[in-house]
Short mmCIF file of C-alpha atoms in Angstrom, two decimals:
data_model
loop_
_atom_site.label_atom_id
_atom_site.label_comp_id
_atom_site.label_asym_id
_atom_site.label_seq_id
_atom_site.Cartn_x
_atom_site.Cartn_y
_atom_site.Cartn_z
CA MET Q 1 13.43 0.62 7.83
CA THR Q 2 15.97 3.34 7.35
CA GLY Q 3 16.07 6.01 4.72
CA HIS Q 4 19.09 7.48 3.05
CA PRO Q 5 19.74 9.80 0.14
CA THR Q 6 19.62 7.84 -3.08
CA THR Q 7 21.50 8.30 -6.28
CA ASP Q 8 19.39 5.91 -8.35
CA HIS Q 9 15.71 5.12 -8.66
CA THR Q 10 15.22 2.86 -5.69
CA VAL Q 11 12.58 0.71 -4.10
CA LEU Q 12 13.45 1.00 -0.45
CA ILE Q 13 10.54 -0.89 1.07
CA ALA Q 14 8.21 -3.38 -0.61
CA GLU Q 15 6.70 -5.74 1.91
CA VAL Q 16 3.62 -7.68 2.85
CA THR Q 17 3.44 -7.94 6.62
CA THR Q 18 1.23 -8.70 9.59
CA ALA Q 19 2.85 -5.85 11.56
CA PRO Q 20 1.24 -2.41 11.84
CA LEU Q 21 2.46 -0.11 9.07
CA ASP Q 22 4.71 2.78 10.09
CA VAL Q 23 3.96 5.70 7.76
CA ALA Q 24 6.79 7.86 9.13
CA ALA Q 25 9.31 5.08 8.49
CA HIS Q 26 8.12 4.82 4.88
CA GLU Q 27 8.48 8.58 4.44
CA ALA Q 28 11.95 8.57 5.99
CA ALA Q 29 12.99 5.72 3.72
CA VAL Q 30 12.37 7.75 0.56
CA ALA Q 31 14.12 10.89 1.83
CA ASP Q 32 16.36 12.27 -0.89
CA ARG Q 33 18.12 15.63 -1.07
CA ARG Q 34 17.03 16.00 -4.69
CA ALA Q 35 13.35 15.50 -3.88
CA GLY Q 36 11.09 18.51 -3.87
CA ALA Q 37 8.01 16.34 -3.45
CA VAL Q 38 7.09 13.37 -1.30
CA VAL Q 39 3.58 12.02 -1.73
CA THR Q 40 2.14 9.63 0.84
CA PHE Q 41 -0.98 7.50 0.49
CA GLN Q 42 -2.60 5.52 3.29
CA GLY Q 43 -5.39 3.06 2.63
CA VAL Q 44 -7.18 3.06 5.99
CA VAL Q 45 -9.77 0.57 7.27
CA ARG Q 46 -13.11 2.36 7.45
CA ASP Q 47 -16.16 1.49 9.52
CA HIS Q 48 -18.52 1.10 6.56
CA ASP Q 49 -18.74 -0.25 3.03
CA HIS Q 50 -21.56 0.47 0.59
CA GLY Q 51 -23.83 1.74 3.36
CA ARG Q 52 -23.21 -1.20 5.71
CA SER Q 53 -21.42 -0.98 9.06
CA VAL Q 54 -18.16 -2.95 9.11
CA HIS Q 55 -17.40 -4.64 12.43
CA THR Q 56 -14.12 -6.44 11.65
CA LEU Q 57 -11.85 -6.87 8.67
CA GLU Q 58 -9.12 -9.32 7.71
CA TYR Q 59 -6.77 -9.43 4.73
CA GLU Q 60 -5.48 -12.73 3.42
CA GLY Q 61 -2.61 -12.95 0.95
CA HIS Q 62 -1.49 -15.52 -1.57
CA PRO Q 63 2.08 -16.79 -1.00
CA SER Q 64 3.15 -14.85 -4.14
CA ALA Q 65 1.88 -11.50 -2.78
CA ALA Q 66 5.28 -10.24 -1.61
CA GLU Q 67 6.93 -11.02 -4.95
CA VAL Q 68 4.08 -9.37 -6.88
CA LEU Q 69 4.42 -6.28 -4.67
CA ARG Q 70 8.17 -6.12 -5.32
CA THR Q 71 7.56 -6.43 -9.07
CA VAL Q 72 4.97 -3.64 -9.09
CA ALA Q 73 7.23 -1.42 -6.97
CA ALA Q 74 10.19 -2.00 -9.29
CA GLU Q 75 8.09 -1.14 -12.35
CA VAL Q 76 6.94 2.16 -10.86
CA ALA Q 77 10.44 2.93 -9.54
CA ALA Q 78 11.78 2.56 -13.10
CA ASP Q 79 10.02 5.82 -13.99
CA PRO Q 80 12.86 8.30 -14.52
CA ASP Q 81 11.02 10.92 -12.43
CA VAL Q 82 10.93 8.66 -9.35
CA TYR Q 83 13.84 8.96 -6.94
CA ALA Q 84 12.58 6.43 -4.42
CA LEU Q 85 9.48 4.65 -3.25
CA ALA Q 86 8.29 2.57 -0.35
CA VAL Q 87 5.14 0.45 -0.28
CA SER Q 88 3.67 -2.05 2.16
CA HIS Q 89 0.41 -3.95 2.46
CA ARG Q 90 -0.76 -5.44 5.72
CA ILE Q 91 -2.42 -8.84 6.06
CA GLY Q 92 -4.21 -10.48 8.96
CA PRO Q 93 -6.86 -8.93 11.22
CA LEU Q 94 -7.04 -5.13 11.20
CA GLU Q 95 -8.99 -2.66 13.31
CA ILE Q 96 -11.02 0.29 12.09
CA GLY Q 97 -8.53 3.12 11.49
CA ASP Q 98 -5.53 0.86 10.82
CA ALA Q 99 -3.48 1.46 7.68
CA ALA Q 100 -3.82 -1.49 5.31
CA LEU Q 101 -1.71 0.01 2.51
CA VAL Q 102 1.03 2.64 2.65
CA ALA Q 103 2.69 3.99 -0.49
CA VAL Q 104 5.22 6.83 -0.53
CA VAL Q 105 7.05 8.27 -3.55
CA SER Q 106 9.72 10.97 -3.83
CA THR Q 107 10.42 12.97 -6.98
CA ALA Q 108 11.72 16.41 -7.90
CA HIS Q 109 8.26 17.90 -8.50
CA ARG Q 110 4.75 17.40 -7.12
CA ALA Q 111 2.97 16.46 -10.36
CA ALA Q 112 5.35 13.56 -10.94
CA ALA Q 113 5.07 12.47 -7.30
CA PHE Q 114 1.26 12.47 -7.36
CA ALA Q 115 1.21 10.60 -10.69
CA ALA Q 116 3.73 7.97 -9.58
CA CYS Q 117 2.03 7.41 -6.23
CA ALA Q 118 -1.37 7.07 -7.91
CA ARG Q 119 0.08 4.58 -10.40
CA LEU Q 120 1.71 2.61 -7.58
CA VAL Q 121 -1.53 2.39 -5.58
CA ASP Q 122 -3.62 1.54 -8.65
CA GLU Q 123 -1.23 -1.22 -9.76
CA VAL Q 124 -1.04 -2.68 -6.24
CA LYS Q 125 -4.84 -2.75 -5.99
CA ALA Q 126 -5.17 -4.29 -9.47
CA ARG Q 127 -2.44 -6.93 -9.25
CA LEU Q 128 -1.71 -7.86 -5.64
CA PRO Q 129 -3.23 -11.23 -4.69
CA ILE Q 130 -4.61 -10.07 -1.35
CA TRP Q 131 -8.27 -10.53 -0.46
CA LYS Q 132 -10.38 -8.77 2.14
CA ARG Q 133 -12.97 -10.42 4.40
CA GLN Q 134 -15.38 -7.97 5.94
CA VAL Q 135 -17.69 -8.88 8.81
CA PHE Q 136 -20.62 -6.52 9.07
CA ALA Q 137 -22.42 -5.35 12.19
CA ASP Q 138 -25.35 -7.69 11.38
CA GLY Q 139 -23.02 -10.73 11.47
CA THR Q 140 -22.95 -11.33 7.71
CA GLU Q 141 -19.64 -11.35 5.89
CA GLU Q 142 -18.26 -10.70 2.44
CA TRP Q 143 -15.02 -11.45 0.62
CA VAL Q 144 -13.79 -8.63 -1.61
CA ASN Q 145 -11.45 -8.92 -4.61
CA CYS Q 146 -11.52 -12.73 -4.61
CA PRO Q 147 -10.89 -14.41 -7.94
#
């Protein structure tokens, strides 16, 4: 993942991966001399959900997940205020504290960067066919966002 100044609205990273997510690489990828704002979001695995202790967590993705992510990224990148964006979602087993989702957007001004990053995260969460299995400290489990 390498960043470079862009002259167009560009999706520089849009991937579903089993590898740990590198936030700094995502930020470097959207570097642009025109950008006065770079907003980064990390969705991090927490140790609880709705008052219950989470022991382990695993994300499972549909085979179309990568294509859906690229489509969502391209739609958000089409915003004329967006210079560049990078977004990745991790699948497989994750540990507490691991980043499950990283989204980074560069624009000229902060309001546009916050709005575009929020839209990107919201659309990914709404449309990406990735499901989460949580195993709780008491041994019970739950699937989240399953159709």
